[in-house]
Coordinates of C-alpha atoms in Angstrom, one line a residue:
M1 CA 24.3 103.1 -37.9
I2 CA 25.6 103.8 -41.4
S3 CA 23.2 102.5 -44.1
F4 CA 24.2 102.1 -47.7
T5 CA 21.8 102.0 -50.7
T6 CA 22.2 102.2 -54.4
A7 CA 20.3 104.0 -57.2
E8 CA 21.4 101.2 -59.5
Q9 CA 19.3 98.6 -57.7
A10 CA 16.3 99.9 -59.8
L11 CA 18.0 98.9 -63.0
H12 CA 17.6 95.2 -62.2
A13 CA 13.9 94.9 -63.0
P14 CA 13.0 91.7 -64.8
E15 CA 9.3 91.4 -65.3
H16 CA 8.6 87.7 -64.6
E17 CA 10.0 84.5 -63.3
F18 CA 8.7 80.9 -63.1
F19 CA 7.3 79.7 -59.7
R20 CA 5.9 76.2 -59.4
G21 CA 5.7 75.9 -63.1
Q22 CA 3.8 79.2 -63.6
R23 CA 4.9 82.4 -65.1
V24 CA 4.5 85.1 -62.4
P25 CA 5.7 88.6 -61.6
C26 CA 9.1 88.6 -60.0
F27 CA 9.0 88.3 -56.2
E28 CA 12.5 89.9 -56.1
N29 CA 11.9 93.4 -57.6
P30 CA 12.9 97.1 -57.0
T31 CA 10.0 97.7 -54.6
R32 CA 11.7 95.6 -52.0
A33 CA 14.6 98.0 -51.6
R34 CA 12.3 101.0 -51.8
F35 CA 10.2 99.7 -48.9
V36 CA 13.4 99.2 -46.8
E37 CA 14.7 102.6 -47.8
D38 CA 11.4 104.3 -46.9
A39 CA 11.2 102.6 -43.6
L40 CA 14.8 103.5 -42.6
R41 CA 14.2 107.1 -43.5
A42 CA 11.0 107.1 -41.5
H43 CA 12.9 105.9 -38.5
G44 CA 15.5 108.6 -38.9
H45 CA 18.3 106.7 -40.6
A46 CA 20.3 108.5 -43.3
L47 CA 21.1 106.5 -46.4
R48 CA 24.3 107.0 -48.5
P49 CA 25.7 105.5 -51.7
P50 CA 28.6 103.1 -51.6
T51 CA 32.1 104.5 -51.1
A52 CA 34.3 101.6 -52.1
D53 CA 34.9 99.7 -55.3
S54 CA 34.3 95.9 -55.0
A55 CA 36.3 95.1 -58.1
P56 CA 39.5 94.0 -56.3
L57 CA 37.5 91.6 -54.1
L58 CA 35.2 90.0 -56.7
G59 CA 37.9 87.8 -58.1
E60 CA 38.6 86.6 -54.6
V61 CA 35.2 85.1 -54.2
H62 CA 34.1 84.4 -57.8
A63 CA 35.7 82.7 -60.8
P64 CA 37.0 85.1 -63.4
R65 CA 35.1 83.5 -66.3
Y66 CA 31.9 83.7 -64.4
L67 CA 32.4 87.4 -63.7
D68 CA 33.3 87.9 -67.4
F69 CA 30.0 86.3 -68.3
L70 CA 28.0 88.4 -65.9
R71 CA 29.5 91.6 -67.1
T72 CA 28.8 90.8 -70.8
A73 CA 25.7 88.6 -70.6
W74 CA 23.1 91.2 -71.7
D75 CA 25.3 92.4 -74.5
Q76 CA 25.8 88.8 -75.7
W77 CA 22.0 88.3 -75.6
L78 CA 21.3 91.4 -77.7
A79 CA 24.1 90.4 -80.1
L80 CA 22.0 87.3 -81.0
D81 CA 19.0 89.4 -82.0
A82 CA 18.2 93.1 -81.3
A83 CA 14.6 92.0 -80.5
N84 CA 15.9 90.2 -77.4
A85 CA 15.9 93.6 -75.7
Q86 CA 12.2 92.8 -74.9
V87 CA 12.8 89.1 -74.0
Q88 CA 14.2 87.7 -70.7
P89 CA 16.7 84.9 -71.2
F90 CA 16.3 81.8 -69.2
P91 CA 18.6 78.7 -69.1
S92 CA 17.1 75.4 -70.4
V93 CA 20.0 73.0 -69.9
W94 CA 22.5 72.5 -67.1
P95 CA 25.8 70.5 -66.8
V96 CA 24.6 68.0 -64.2
R97 CA 26.2 64.7 -63.3
T98 CA 28.5 63.2 -66.0
L99 CA 28.3 66.4 -68.2
R100 CA 31.4 68.6 -68.5
S101 CA 31.6 72.1 -67.1
D102 CA 35.2 72.9 -67.9
V103 CA 34.5 73.8 -71.5
E104 CA 32.5 77.0 -72.0
P105 CA 29.9 76.4 -74.8
A106 CA 29.6 78.8 -77.7
N107 CA 25.8 78.8 -77.5
F108 CA 24.5 81.6 -75.2
V109 CA 21.7 79.7 -73.6
A110 CA 24.1 76.8 -72.8
R111 CA 26.5 79.3 -71.3
L112 CA 23.6 80.7 -69.2
G113 CA 23.0 77.2 -68.0
L114 CA 26.6 76.6 -67.2
Y115 CA 26.6 79.6 -64.9
S116 CA 23.2 79.0 -63.3
M117 CA 22.1 76.6 -60.6
D118 CA 18.4 77.1 -61.5
N119 CA 16.2 79.3 -63.7
G120 CA 15.3 81.5 -60.8
S121 CA 17.6 84.4 -61.5
P122 CA 16.0 86.3 -64.4
M123 CA 18.3 88.8 -66.1
A124 CA 17.6 92.3 -67.4
A125 CA 19.5 95.1 -69.1
G126 CA 20.7 96.5 -65.8
T127 CA 21.4 93.3 -63.9
W128 CA 25.2 93.7 -63.9
A129 CA 25.1 97.3 -62.9
A130 CA 22.7 96.6 -60.0
A131 CA 24.7 93.5 -58.8
K132 CA 28.0 95.4 -59.0
A133 CA 26.6 98.3 -57.0
A134 CA 25.3 96.0 -54.3
A135 CA 28.8 94.4 -54.1
D136 CA 30.3 97.9 -53.8
A137 CA 28.0 98.5 -50.8
A138 CA 29.2 95.3 -49.2
A139 CA 32.8 96.4 -49.8
S140 CA 32.0 99.8 -48.3
A141 CA 30.5 98.1 -45.3
A142 CA 33.8 96.2 -44.7
H143 CA 35.7 99.4 -45.1
A144 CA 33.5 101.2 -42.6
L145 CA 33.9 98.5 -40.0
R146 CA 37.6 98.5 -40.5
G147 CA 37.5 102.3 -39.9
G148 CA 35.9 101.8 -36.5
E149 CA 32.2 101.7 -37.1
R150 CA 30.2 99.4 -34.8
A151 CA 27.7 98.4 -37.4
V152 CA 26.6 99.0 -41.0
F153 CA 23.5 98.1 -42.9
C154 CA 23.3 97.4 -46.7
A155 CA 19.8 98.1 -47.9
T156 CA 20.6 96.7 -51.3
R157 CA 19.5 94.3 -54.0
P158 CA 19.8 91.9 -55.8
P159 CA 20.6 89.6 -52.9
G160 CA 23.6 87.4 -53.0
H161 CA 23.8 84.4 -50.7
H162 CA 22.8 81.8 -53.3
A163 CA 25.5 82.9 -55.7
G164 CA 28.5 80.5 -55.6
P165 CA 32.0 80.7 -56.9
D166 CA 30.9 80.3 -60.5
F167 CA 27.2 80.3 -60.6
M168 CA 24.1 82.4 -60.0
G169 CA 20.8 81.3 -58.6
G170 CA 17.8 82.2 -56.4
Y171 CA 17.8 85.8 -57.5
C172 CA 21.5 86.1 -56.7
F173 CA 24.4 87.1 -59.0
I174 CA 27.3 88.3 -56.8
N175 CA 27.6 87.1 -53.2
N176 CA 27.6 90.3 -51.3
A177 CA 28.1 88.7 -47.8
A178 CA 31.2 86.9 -49.2
V179 CA 32.5 90.2 -50.7
C180 CA 32.1 91.9 -47.3
A181 CA 33.8 89.0 -45.4
Q182 CA 36.6 89.0 -47.9
G183 CA 37.0 92.7 -47.6
L184 CA 37.3 92.4 -43.8
R185 CA 39.9 89.7 -44.2
A186 CA 41.8 91.9 -46.7
G187 CA 41.7 94.7 -44.3
G188 CA 43.4 92.8 -41.5
A189 CA 40.7 90.7 -39.7
A190 CA 42.2 87.4 -38.8
R191 CA 38.9 85.6 -38.6
V192 CA 35.4 86.6 -39.8
A193 CA 32.0 84.9 -39.1
V194 CA 29.1 84.9 -41.5
L195 CA 25.7 84.3 -40.0
D196 CA 22.9 83.6 -42.5
V197 CA 19.4 84.0 -41.0
D198 CA 17.5 83.9 -44.3
Y199 CA 14.7 81.2 -44.6
H200 CA 16.7 79.6 -47.4
H201 CA 20.2 78.1 -46.9
G202 CA 23.0 80.3 -48.2
N203 CA 24.5 77.6 -50.4
G204 CA 26.6 80.0 -52.3
T205 CA 28.3 81.4 -49.2
Q206 CA 28.9 77.9 -47.9
A207 CA 30.5 76.9 -51.2
I208 CA 32.8 79.9 -51.3
F209 CA 34.2 79.3 -47.8
Y210 CA 33.8 75.6 -47.3
E211 CA 37.5 74.8 -47.3
R212 CA 38.6 77.8 -45.4
A213 CA 39.2 78.2 -41.6
D214 CA 39.4 82.0 -41.6
V215 CA 35.7 82.5 -42.4
L216 CA 33.2 80.6 -40.3
F217 CA 29.8 80.1 -42.0
V218 CA 26.7 79.5 -39.9
S219 CA 23.2 79.2 -41.3
I220 CA 19.7 78.8 -39.8
H221 CA 17.3 77.8 -42.5
G222 CA 14.4 75.6 -43.7
D223 CA 15.3 71.9 -44.0
P224 CA 16.7 71.4 -47.5
R225 CA 14.8 68.1 -47.8
T226 CA 11.7 70.2 -48.4
E227 CA 12.9 73.8 -48.9
Y228 CA 15.0 75.6 -51.6
P229 CA 17.8 75.3 -52.5
F230 CA 17.3 71.5 -51.7
Y231 CA 20.7 70.2 -52.5
L232 CA 22.8 71.9 -49.8
G233 CA 22.3 72.9 -46.2
H234 CA 22.2 69.6 -44.3
A235 CA 23.6 69.4 -40.7
D236 CA 26.4 66.9 -41.8
E237 CA 28.0 69.5 -44.0
T238 CA 30.8 70.8 -41.6
G239 CA 33.5 71.9 -44.0
A240 CA 36.4 70.2 -45.8
G241 CA 40.1 70.3 -45.8
A242 CA 41.4 73.3 -43.8
G243 CA 37.7 74.3 -43.4
Q244 CA 36.7 71.2 -41.5
G245 CA 34.6 72.3 -38.5
F246 CA 34.1 75.8 -39.8
N247 CA 30.7 75.3 -41.4
L248 CA 27.6 74.9 -39.2
N249 CA 24.1 74.3 -40.7
L250 CA 21.1 74.5 -38.4
P251 CA 18.2 73.3 -40.6
L252 CA 14.7 73.5 -39.1
P253 CA 11.5 71.9 -40.4
A254 CA 8.9 73.9 -42.3
R255 CA 6.5 75.7 -39.9
A256 CA 9.1 75.5 -37.1
S257 CA 8.1 77.5 -34.0
V258 CA 9.6 80.8 -33.0
A259 CA 11.1 79.2 -29.9
A260 CA 12.9 76.6 -32.1
W261 CA 14.2 79.3 -34.3
F262 CA 15.7 81.3 -31.4
D263 CA 17.1 78.1 -29.9
A264 CA 19.0 77.7 -33.2
L265 CA 20.1 81.3 -33.0
E266 CA 21.6 80.6 -29.6
Q267 CA 23.6 77.7 -31.0
A268 CA 24.8 79.9 -33.8
C269 CA 25.9 82.7 -31.5
A270 CA 27.7 80.2 -29.3
R271 CA 29.7 78.9 -32.3
I272 CA 30.5 82.4 -33.4
G273 CA 31.9 83.1 -30.0
Q274 CA 34.1 80.0 -30.1
H275 CA 35.4 81.1 -33.5
G276 CA 37.1 84.1 -32.0
A277 CA 36.0 86.3 -34.9
D278 CA 37.1 89.9 -35.3
A279 CA 33.9 90.8 -37.2
L280 CA 30.5 89.5 -38.1
V281 CA 28.6 89.6 -41.4
V282 CA 24.9 88.9 -41.2
S283 CA 23.1 87.7 -44.3
L284 CA 19.8 89.3 -43.2
G285 CA 17.0 87.5 -44.9
L286 CA 13.7 88.7 -43.6
D287 CA 11.6 85.9 -45.2
T288 CA 11.4 84.2 -41.8
F289 CA 8.5 86.5 -41.2
A290 CA 5.1 84.7 -40.7
G291 CA 3.6 86.7 -43.6
D292 CA 6.2 85.9 -46.2
P293 CA 4.5 84.5 -49.3
I294 CA 7.2 81.9 -50.2
S295 CA 8.4 80.8 -46.7
T296 CA 6.9 79.0 -43.7
F297 CA 8.6 80.2 -40.5
A298 CA 6.6 82.1 -37.9
L299 CA 8.6 85.1 -36.8
Q300 CA 6.5 88.2 -35.9
A301 CA 7.4 91.8 -36.0
G302 CA 8.7 92.0 -32.5
D303 CA 10.9 89.0 -33.1
F304 CA 13.1 91.0 -35.4
T305 CA 13.8 93.5 -32.6
R306 CA 14.8 90.5 -30.5
L307 CA 17.1 89.3 -33.3
G308 CA 18.9 92.6 -33.4
Q309 CA 19.2 92.7 -29.6
R310 CA 20.7 89.2 -29.6
L311 CA 23.2 90.0 -32.3
A312 CA 24.3 93.1 -30.5
R313 CA 25.3 90.9 -27.5
V314 CA 27.7 89.0 -29.7
G315 CA 29.8 92.1 -29.3
L316 CA 31.4 92.2 -32.8
P317 CA 31.6 94.9 -35.4
T318 CA 28.7 93.8 -37.6
A319 CA 27.7 94.3 -41.3
F320 CA 24.1 93.5 -42.1
I321 CA 23.5 92.5 -45.8
L322 CA 19.9 92.4 -47.0
E323 CA 19.0 89.1 -48.5
G324 CA 15.5 87.7 -49.0
G325 CA 12.1 88.8 -47.7
Y326 CA 9.1 89.1 -50.0
A327 CA 6.3 90.4 -47.8
A328 CA 7.1 93.8 -49.3
A329 CA 4.9 96.0 -47.1
E330 CA 6.4 94.6 -43.9
L331 CA 9.9 94.2 -45.2
G332 CA 11.1 97.7 -44.4
E333 CA 9.7 97.8 -40.9
N334 CA 11.2 94.4 -40.1
A335 CA 14.6 95.6 -41.3
A336 CA 14.3 98.8 -39.2
R337 CA 13.4 96.7 -36.2
V338 CA 16.6 94.6 -36.5
I339 CA 18.6 97.8 -36.6
E340 CA 16.9 99.4 -33.7
G341 CA 17.1 96.2 -31.6
F342 CA 20.9 96.1 -32.4
E343 CA 21.3 99.7 -31.4
A344 CA 19.1 99.6 -28.2

């Protein structure tokens, strides 16, 4: 299986975030990708840099003014004060109900809030370079599948499935799964399915494709009544307009059993089969692992092999896009198990 990685991922290295009101070291950090890369190499997988430019696809999944902000945000931050090079910017105000979002504020922190769903996506000097490179890997995965590859893995960060059409959140800036799906559509796939198996609902991916019938979105995740991102991911969200019926959420309660999770996976695979997709994009969150520090599902190491085996039986060209997973020492091995299960 082709595996893409990026040297630029290490450039996105903010030092801290806020978790349950406390300032803590970032859970999403460069060591995550290194653990995955090391495990893949140990299992005999070759890694290569991206081969495609995602730029033509970015405007198909994200709003132009949001992309303009991302490209220039760090420079804007430094322009306020050169000392900001040592300071992480965080939003402190958001345009919630009754507030306007159509007018871009002149104040930088207000712009940061305009384009953020939370304060959980700390930025650093290399954030745009890392996010763009991860999107390039996703575009490269689509190109490889169009060229006849059976499967591709993107061992990249930052993740992407919480990034919506015009906002960042949950460590995500560019929606890599959406870029890959759009790349497949641009390359001639009539229908694409996106399956999100991260512990947290892929709210950004849902938002991007919610009114489209050509891209089916299916997500298995923790119940948003108790789990991030809280405000999306309920079972009654089934699509709108042309996309009615092309969005399937399968929320599970915290501490759901492994059996319940695989039952949901069967429902997901059945719906993907009904969609008649030409290709599958998997938002591969590995935070469903029992040892993950910020999630509560119970999958064990062998269950990731089983996941790969089940996805292989779907029988579609498949792109795996790394999303969450914060039990760093086990992250790489669990990623390798998915790949090896798929290839078995």
